[in-house]
Amino acid sequence: MSKQEVILCESLETSLSRAIEQCPHDKLFILTDEHTRHLCLPSLKETTLLKDAVEICIGAEDVHKTVETLASVWMALSTQGATRHSLLINLGGGMVTDLGGFAAATFKRGISYINIPTTLLAMVDASVGGKTGINFNGLKNEIGAFAPASSVLIETEFLRTLDVHNFFSGYAEMLKHGLISNVAHWAELLSFNTSDIDYAALKRLVGESVQVKKDIVEQDPFEHGIRKALNLGHTVGHAFESMALAENRPVLHGYAVAWGIVCELYLSHTKVGFPKERMRQTIQFIKDNYGVFAFDCKKYEQLYAYMTHDKKNTSGTINFTLLKDIGDICINQTADKDTIFEMLDFYRECMGI
């Protein structure tokens, strides 16, 4: 898989001009959702770079991350004259960059695309690393492909318009990057003043967070080994997300990951010795900022079933990424059903359900 260029922008217009020049094309398309067309596209349209771009707009939020939406993007590309030499710009959060990337990867067997993430979650996670896809059959990102963007342009000024819930959704992935990297980064994330955001400091933290992911992806682009470190919190988090969708009470991805981190740090402590005090500090931060995903013990079987569908699994065995300590990663860890149920007991007890 080719490397993708990730740029922390000083000037989005300058960076975008350079990125477009590096992708010779016959026609330019820009994909937005209903939010980013209104909030983010006008500032880009002021530049001459996009004056001839064909706009494609899709519904916002994860409920639109579907085959039907994907088909509508393919149809727009097809009817508006896209060829194998066209270029797609995805302007939006993780849903737009995931679905738009998959549309680009599959239309005429693949066209070039550029990601301009507009949410914190998309900046530090979804838009970087080449994973694209859609939800299917009630499961998160069940259909997709590894297909990196030519460039990912990170403009943190977009974060000034982000609501508090979407801020914390992205921050959960940053916290995960802290846990899998080093104590200093983790500690700074726990102590960052999230109620009065210093955007210059946040830009630096975003850059560090993206670098953690980028370094891991370059070592293992197709997730055969160390890239699985990035799945900390996700085996359980995706199960929470799938249950929330099934019960018509959808949750933001980062919130599900935060609650998944609570569970998987418990497994890390009991199975490989993650320090209890660091587990306590991390869980307290999550309790203070993320609320709780409520369920009773009657839901354990259903959550377990969702975990069995995780893409990291082999031969029906549920795979977890665990930590011996911050930055000390143990991939391909397993747990039996009784242990997983004990983990869910711990979650409910410590979160006060």
Tab-separated table of C-alpha atoms in Angstrom:
chain	number	residue	atom	x	y	z
A	1	MET	CA	0.000	0.000	0.000
A	2	SER	CA	1.401	3.393	-0.956
A	3	LYS	CA	2.271	5.875	1.768
A	4	GLN	CA	-0.094	8.772	2.207
A	5	GLU	CA	1.093	12.293	2.862
A	6	VAL	CA	-0.378	13.754	6.058
A	7	ILE	CA	-0.030	17.532	6.310
A	8	LEU	CA	-0.738	19.647	9.385
A	9	CYS	CA	-1.729	22.806	7.516
A	10	GLU	CA	-0.456	26.292	8.143
A	11	SER	CA	-2.461	27.428	5.108
A	12	LEU	CA	-5.163	25.068	3.874
A	13	GLU	CA	-5.318	26.840	0.501
A	14	THR	CA	-1.564	26.426	-0.071
A	15	SER	CA	-1.582	22.781	1.039
A	16	LEU	CA	-4.648	21.977	-1.066
A	17	SER	CA	-3.135	23.618	-4.137
A	18	ARG	CA	-0.021	21.467	-3.768
A	19	ALA	CA	-2.051	18.295	-3.133
A	20	ILE	CA	-4.210	18.873	-6.225
A	21	GLU	CA	-1.132	19.550	-8.374
A	22	GLN	CA	0.291	16.183	-7.301
A	23	CYS	CA	-2.842	14.428	-8.636
A	24	PRO	CA	-3.200	15.213	-12.361
A	25	HIS	CA	-6.883	14.868	-13.197
A	26	ASP	CA	-9.447	15.528	-15.884
A	27	LYS	CA	-12.311	16.426	-13.561
A	28	LEU	CA	-12.559	17.418	-9.896
A	29	PHE	CA	-15.305	16.314	-7.496
A	30	ILE	CA	-15.891	17.298	-3.881
A	31	LEU	CA	-17.926	15.178	-1.447
A	32	THR	CA	-19.580	16.799	1.571
A	33	ASP	CA	-22.396	15.944	3.934
A	34	GLU	CA	-25.292	18.234	4.864
A	35	HIS	CA	-23.249	19.737	7.733
A	36	THR	CA	-19.920	20.312	6.000
A	37	ARG	CA	-21.547	21.714	2.837
A	38	HIS	CA	-22.973	24.462	5.040
A	39	LEU	CA	-20.184	24.914	7.631
A	40	CYS	CA	-16.930	24.125	5.799
A	41	LEU	CA	-17.349	24.238	2.026
A	42	PRO	CA	-17.964	28.041	1.753
A	43	SER	CA	-14.452	28.836	3.017
A	44	LEU	CA	-12.943	26.488	0.428
A	45	LYS	CA	-15.144	27.754	-2.390
A	46	GLU	CA	-13.607	31.195	-1.901
A	47	THR	CA	-10.455	29.825	-3.536
A	48	THR	CA	-10.174	29.441	-7.284
A	49	LEU	CA	-8.960	25.855	-6.809
A	50	LEU	CA	-12.481	24.457	-6.535
A	51	LYS	CA	-14.413	26.776	-8.824
A	52	ASP	CA	-14.954	23.978	-11.369
A	53	ALA	CA	-15.420	21.164	-8.831
A	54	VAL	CA	-18.620	19.120	-9.077
A	55	GLU	CA	-20.317	18.975	-5.672
A	56	ILE	CA	-21.779	15.757	-4.281
A	57	CYS	CA	-23.649	15.993	-0.967
A	58	ILE	CA	-24.803	13.084	1.206
A	59	GLY	CA	-26.743	12.827	4.469
A	60	ALA	CA	-24.862	13.500	7.696
A	61	GLU	CA	-24.149	11.090	10.584
A	62	ASP	CA	-23.344	7.397	10.710
A	63	VAL	CA	-26.876	6.272	9.833
A	64	HIS	CA	-26.048	7.248	6.222
A	65	LYS	CA	-22.882	5.151	6.049
A	66	THR	CA	-24.708	2.594	3.912
A	67	VAL	CA	-24.700	0.762	0.589
A	68	GLU	CA	-27.502	3.074	-0.570
A	69	THR	CA	-25.438	6.216	0.117
A	70	LEU	CA	-22.380	4.633	-1.489
A	71	ALA	CA	-24.431	3.832	-4.599
A	72	SER	CA	-25.652	7.427	-4.739
A	73	VAL	CA	-22.034	8.649	-4.799
A	74	TRP	CA	-21.139	6.157	-7.550
A	75	MET	CA	-24.204	7.341	-9.491
A	76	ALA	CA	-23.236	11.000	-9.132
A	77	LEU	CA	-19.690	10.272	-10.313
A	78	SER	CA	-20.984	8.257	-13.247
A	79	THR	CA	-23.653	10.693	-14.407
A	80	GLN	CA	-21.383	13.736	-13.989
A	81	GLY	CA	-18.694	12.262	-16.227
A	82	ALA	CA	-16.034	10.977	-13.844
A	83	THR	CA	-13.313	8.798	-15.389
A	84	ARG	CA	-10.426	6.768	-13.998
A	85	HIS	CA	-8.414	9.997	-14.151
A	86	SER	CA	-10.787	12.064	-12.003
A	87	LEU	CA	-10.022	13.291	-8.470
A	88	LEU	CA	-12.362	13.224	-5.455
A	89	ILE	CA	-11.933	15.492	-2.426
A	90	ASN	CA	-13.663	14.291	0.761
A	91	LEU	CA	-14.538	17.213	3.036
A	92	GLY	CA	-16.083	16.003	6.266
A	93	GLY	CA	-15.897	13.809	9.308
A	94	GLY	CA	-15.077	10.124	9.501
A	95	MET	CA	-18.271	9.007	7.795
A	96	VAL	CA	-17.470	11.151	4.739
A	97	THR	CA	-13.803	10.139	4.563
A	98	ASP	CA	-14.621	6.430	5.083
A	99	LEU	CA	-17.456	6.287	2.552
A	100	GLY	CA	-15.858	8.713	0.107
A	101	GLY	CA	-12.591	6.806	0.243
A	102	PHE	CA	-14.397	3.535	-0.481
A	103	ALA	CA	-16.334	5.156	-3.345
A	104	ALA	CA	-13.021	6.361	-4.817
A	105	ALA	CA	-11.353	2.983	-4.280
A	106	THR	CA	-14.091	1.150	-6.173
A	107	PHE	CA	-15.312	3.546	-8.875
A	108	LYS	CA	-13.797	2.348	-12.174
A	109	ARG	CA	-11.470	0.181	-10.023
A	110	GLY	CA	-10.059	3.203	-8.274
A	111	ILE	CA	-9.624	6.953	-8.645
A	112	SER	CA	-7.376	9.266	-6.644
A	113	TYR	CA	-8.760	11.091	-3.640
A	114	ILE	CA	-7.761	13.663	-1.022
A	115	ASN	CA	-9.132	13.798	2.526
A	116	ILE	CA	-9.812	17.069	4.318
A	117	PRO	CA	-11.113	15.927	7.717
A	118	THR	CA	-13.285	18.452	9.550
A	119	THR	CA	-13.822	16.714	12.916
A	120	LEU	CA	-11.285	15.781	15.550
A	121	LEU	CA	-12.158	12.096	15.143
A	122	ALA	CA	-11.520	12.208	11.410
A	123	MET	CA	-8.260	14.141	11.841
A	124	VAL	CA	-6.623	11.757	14.300
A	125	ASP	CA	-8.192	8.507	13.138
A	126	ALA	CA	-10.616	7.946	10.271
A	127	SER	CA	-8.937	9.948	7.515
A	128	VAL	CA	-5.414	8.604	8.182
A	129	GLY	CA	-4.225	5.071	7.443
A	130	GLY	CA	-6.075	4.034	4.311
A	131	LYS	CA	-9.019	2.180	5.840
A	132	THR	CA	-12.244	2.887	3.959
A	133	GLY	CA	-15.683	1.372	4.198
A	134	ILE	CA	-19.349	1.348	5.105
A	135	ASN	CA	-21.540	-0.286	7.726
A	136	PHE	CA	-23.468	-3.379	6.628
A	137	ASN	CA	-25.907	-5.839	8.174
A	138	GLY	CA	-25.881	-3.931	11.455
A	139	LEU	CA	-22.086	-4.162	11.772
A	140	LYS	CA	-19.554	-1.327	11.817
A	141	ASN	CA	-17.290	-1.001	8.762
A	142	GLU	CA	-18.154	-4.520	7.641
A	143	ILE	CA	-17.494	-3.780	3.952
A	144	GLY	CA	-14.428	-1.827	2.853
A	145	ALA	CA	-10.933	-1.732	1.439
A	146	PHE	CA	-7.421	-0.570	2.255
A	147	ALA	CA	-7.032	2.416	-0.084
A	148	PRO	CA	-5.006	5.392	1.168
A	149	ALA	CA	-5.774	8.960	0.181
A	150	SER	CA	-3.129	10.686	-1.899
A	151	SER	CA	-3.000	13.390	0.788
A	152	VAL	CA	-4.662	14.098	4.121
A	153	LEU	CA	-4.843	17.823	4.892
A	154	ILE	CA	-5.422	18.612	8.556
A	155	GLU	CA	-6.733	22.114	9.215
A	156	THR	CA	-7.365	22.416	12.956
A	157	GLU	CA	-9.201	25.738	12.531
A	158	PHE	CA	-12.260	23.638	11.619
A	159	LEU	CA	-12.292	22.423	15.237
A	160	ARG	CA	-13.417	25.830	16.489
A	161	THR	CA	-16.920	25.053	15.156
A	162	LEU	CA	-17.039	21.560	16.698
A	163	ASP	CA	-19.636	20.846	19.386
A	164	VAL	CA	-18.507	19.371	22.705
A	165	HIS	CA	-19.734	15.830	21.980
A	166	ASN	CA	-17.858	15.597	18.684
A	167	PHE	CA	-14.780	17.071	20.356
A	168	PHE	CA	-14.759	14.317	22.978
A	169	SER	CA	-15.520	11.676	20.354
A	170	GLY	CA	-12.226	12.515	18.649
A	171	TYR	CA	-10.412	12.981	21.932
A	172	ALA	CA	-11.068	9.327	22.826
A	173	GLU	CA	-8.921	8.227	19.879
A	174	MET	CA	-6.220	10.664	21.013
A	175	LEU	CA	-6.377	9.125	24.494
A	176	LYS	CA	-5.952	5.699	22.886
A	177	HIS	CA	-2.887	6.976	21.016
A	178	GLY	CA	-1.501	8.211	24.330
A	179	LEU	CA	-2.023	4.811	25.941
A	180	ILE	CA	-0.224	2.968	23.144
A	181	SER	CA	2.664	5.458	22.848
A	182	ASN	CA	4.261	6.924	25.983
A	183	VAL	CA	3.523	8.128	29.498
A	184	ALA	CA	4.222	11.807	28.769
A	185	HIS	CA	1.698	11.958	25.911
A	186	TRP	CA	-0.916	10.050	27.953
A	187	ALA	CA	-0.436	12.307	30.997
A	188	GLU	CA	-0.705	15.484	28.932
A	189	LEU	CA	-3.967	14.275	27.414
A	190	LEU	CA	-5.429	13.556	30.863
A	191	SER	CA	-4.436	17.006	32.143
A	192	PHE	CA	-5.423	19.044	29.040
A	193	ASN	CA	-8.037	21.696	29.863
A	194	THR	CA	-10.955	20.472	27.763
A	195	SER	CA	-13.367	23.052	29.198
A	196	ASP	CA	-11.325	26.060	27.991
A	197	ILE	CA	-9.513	24.800	24.896
A	198	ASP	CA	-6.149	26.281	23.931
A	199	TYR	CA	-6.352	25.695	20.165
A	200	ALA	CA	-2.632	26.212	19.586
A	201	ALA	CA	-1.871	23.511	22.168
A	202	LEU	CA	-4.596	21.299	20.682
A	203	LYS	CA	-3.026	21.627	17.218
A	204	ARG	CA	0.285	20.360	18.622
A	205	LEU	CA	-1.459	17.448	20.390
A	206	VAL	CA	-3.325	16.570	17.183
A	207	GLY	CA	-0.014	16.528	15.299
A	208	GLU	CA	1.510	14.179	17.900
A	209	SER	CA	-1.550	11.943	17.831
A	210	VAL	CA	-1.565	11.683	14.038
A	211	GLN	CA	2.151	10.851	14.101
A	212	VAL	CA	1.509	7.916	16.465
A	213	LYS	CA	-1.014	6.456	14.021
A	214	LYS	CA	1.034	7.260	10.912
A	215	ASP	CA	4.165	5.565	12.322
A	216	ILE	CA	2.248	2.395	13.167
A	217	VAL	CA	0.432	2.252	9.811
A	218	GLU	CA	3.708	2.618	7.896
A	219	GLN	CA	5.145	-0.360	9.810
A	220	ASP	CA	2.106	-2.543	9.119
A	221	PRO	CA	-0.260	-1.112	6.464
A	222	PHE	CA	-2.522	-4.168	6.173
A	223	GLU	CA	-2.945	-4.917	9.903
A	224	HIS	CA	-1.093	-8.213	10.070
A	225	GLY	CA	0.765	-7.257	13.259
A	226	ILE	CA	1.506	-4.066	15.188
A	227	ARG	CA	-1.269	-2.037	13.490
A	228	LYS	CA	-3.624	-4.027	15.705
A	229	ALA	CA	-2.359	-1.757	18.518
A	230	LEU	CA	-4.739	0.849	17.097
A	231	ASN	CA	-7.662	-1.425	17.990
A	232	LEU	CA	-7.315	-0.840	21.736
A	233	GLY	CA	-10.852	-0.226	23.004
A	234	HIS	CA	-12.411	-1.141	19.673
A	235	THR	CA	-13.340	-4.813	20.113
A	236	VAL	CA	-15.760	-3.893	22.883
A	237	GLY	CA	-16.374	-0.377	21.545
A	238	HIS	CA	-17.650	-1.632	18.193
A	239	ALA	CA	-19.957	-4.057	20.043
A	240	PHE	CA	-21.382	-1.141	22.046
A	241	GLU	CA	-21.773	0.829	18.820
A	242	SER	CA	-23.548	-2.021	17.035
A	243	MET	CA	-25.911	-2.573	19.968
A	244	ALA	CA	-26.665	1.140	20.155
A	245	LEU	CA	-27.552	1.186	16.438
A	246	ALA	CA	-29.704	-1.928	16.758
A	247	GLU	CA	-31.589	-0.381	19.682
A	248	ASN	CA	-32.069	2.922	17.849
A	249	ARG	CA	-29.984	4.882	20.351
A	250	PRO	CA	-26.848	5.527	18.265
A	251	VAL	CA	-23.710	6.761	19.995
A	252	LEU	CA	-20.713	8.616	18.618
A	253	HIS	CA	-17.817	6.340	17.699
A	254	GLY	CA	-15.358	7.912	20.128
A	255	TYR	CA	-17.740	7.523	23.048
A	256	ALA	CA	-18.072	3.811	22.284
A	257	VAL	CA	-14.263	3.559	22.081
A	258	ALA	CA	-13.889	5.344	25.434
A	259	TRP	CA	-16.262	2.875	27.081
A	260	GLY	CA	-14.435	0.059	25.279
A	261	ILE	CA	-11.140	1.325	26.748
A	262	VAL	CA	-12.637	0.984	30.239
A	263	CYS	CA	-13.365	-2.682	29.520
A	264	GLU	CA	-10.105	-3.473	27.778
A	265	LEU	CA	-7.938	-1.798	30.428
A	266	TYR	CA	-9.652	-4.090	32.944
A	267	LEU	CA	-8.685	-7.072	30.779
A	268	SER	CA	-5.189	-5.588	30.445
A	269	HIS	CA	-4.907	-5.363	34.239
A	270	THR	CA	-6.199	-8.859	34.965
A	271	LYS	CA	-4.506	-10.700	32.082
A	272	VAL	CA	-1.154	-8.940	31.507
A	273	GLY	CA	-0.673	-6.698	34.540
A	274	PHE	CA	-1.492	-3.158	33.408
A	275	PRO	CA	-0.873	-0.901	36.458
A	276	LYS	CA	-3.987	-0.437	38.565
A	277	GLU	CA	-3.382	3.261	39.301
A	278	ARG	CA	-3.003	4.147	35.611
A	279	MET	CA	-6.156	2.164	34.865
A	280	ARG	CA	-7.959	4.106	37.629
A	281	GLN	CA	-6.765	7.507	36.339
A	282	THR	CA	-7.811	6.734	32.762
A	283	ILE	CA	-11.210	5.378	33.772
A	284	GLN	CA	-11.846	8.427	35.977
A	285	PHE	CA	-11.177	10.723	33.003
A	286	ILE	CA	-13.639	8.708	30.917
A	287	LYS	CA	-16.279	8.728	33.684
A	288	ASP	CA	-15.904	12.500	34.071
A	289	ASN	CA	-16.268	13.266	30.360
A	290	TYR	CA	-18.184	10.518	28.543
A	291	GLY	CA	-21.144	9.554	30.669
A	292	VAL	CA	-22.159	5.917	30.452
A	293	PHE	CA	-23.576	3.374	28.010
A	294	ALA	CA	-26.212	1.550	30.022
A	295	PHE	CA	-27.171	-2.113	29.644
A	296	ASP	CA	-28.068	-4.964	31.976
A	297	CYS	CA	-26.713	-8.489	32.267
A	298	LYS	CA	-29.424	-9.767	29.918
A	299	LYS	CA	-27.521	-8.008	27.101
A	300	TYR	CA	-24.217	-9.831	27.676
A	301	GLU	CA	-24.948	-12.589	25.168
A	302	GLN	CA	-25.813	-10.051	22.475
A	303	LEU	CA	-22.663	-8.011	23.149
A	304	TYR	CA	-20.613	-11.203	23.028
A	305	ALA	CA	-22.194	-12.080	19.670
A	306	TYR	CA	-21.263	-8.650	18.288
A	307	MET	CA	-17.666	-9.171	19.453
A	308	THR	CA	-17.476	-12.467	17.565
A	309	HIS	CA	-17.985	-10.490	14.325
A	310	ASP	CA	-14.915	-8.318	14.899
A	311	LYS	CA	-12.606	-8.296	11.861
A	312	LYS	CA	-9.519	-9.061	13.999
A	313	ASN	CA	-10.891	-12.439	15.042
A	314	THR	CA	-9.599	-15.764	13.777
A	315	SER	CA	-11.600	-19.002	13.766
A	316	GLY	CA	-14.280	-17.631	16.064
A	317	THR	CA	-11.814	-16.613	18.802
A	318	ILE	CA	-12.283	-13.030	19.995
A	319	ASN	CA	-9.044	-11.050	19.698
A	320	PHE	CA	-8.119	-8.119	21.915
A	321	THR	CA	-5.286	-5.611	21.953
A	322	LEU	CA	-4.128	-5.258	25.567
A	323	LEU	CA	-1.408	-3.299	27.374
A	324	LYS	CA	1.140	-4.443	29.968
A	325	ASP	CA	1.786	-0.755	30.549
A	326	ILE	CA	1.510	2.476	28.616
A	327	GLY	CA	3.279	1.868	25.304
A	328	ASP	CA	3.827	-1.846	26.086
A	329	ILE	CA	1.435	-3.468	23.615
A	330	CYS	CA	0.182	-7.062	23.555
A	331	ILE	CA	-1.662	-7.920	20.342
A	332	ASN	CA	-3.653	-11.082	19.598
A	333	GLN	CA	-4.816	-11.591	23.180
A	334	THR	CA	-7.849	-13.769	23.767
A	335	ALA	CA	-10.423	-14.103	26.518
A	336	ASP	CA	-13.052	-16.764	27.090
A	337	LYS	CA	-16.737	-16.036	27.479
A	338	ASP	CA	-16.711	-16.102	31.292
A	339	THR	CA	-13.847	-13.584	31.388
A	340	ILE	CA	-15.638	-11.313	28.921
A	341	PHE	CA	-18.770	-11.434	31.074
A	342	GLU	CA	-16.632	-10.575	34.147
A	343	MET	CA	-15.254	-7.624	32.156
A	344	LEU	CA	-18.808	-6.427	31.458
A	345	ASP	CA	-19.607	-6.816	35.171
A	346	PHE	CA	-16.592	-4.620	35.975
A	347	TYR	CA	-17.711	-2.001	33.460
A	348	ARG	CA	-21.212	-1.798	34.909
A	349	GLU	CA	-19.927	-1.674	38.474
A	350	CYS	CA	-17.240	0.992	37.954
A	351	MET	CA	-19.505	3.111	35.734
A	352	GLY	CA	-22.277	2.987	38.327
A	353	ILE	CA	-24.938	1.143	36.330
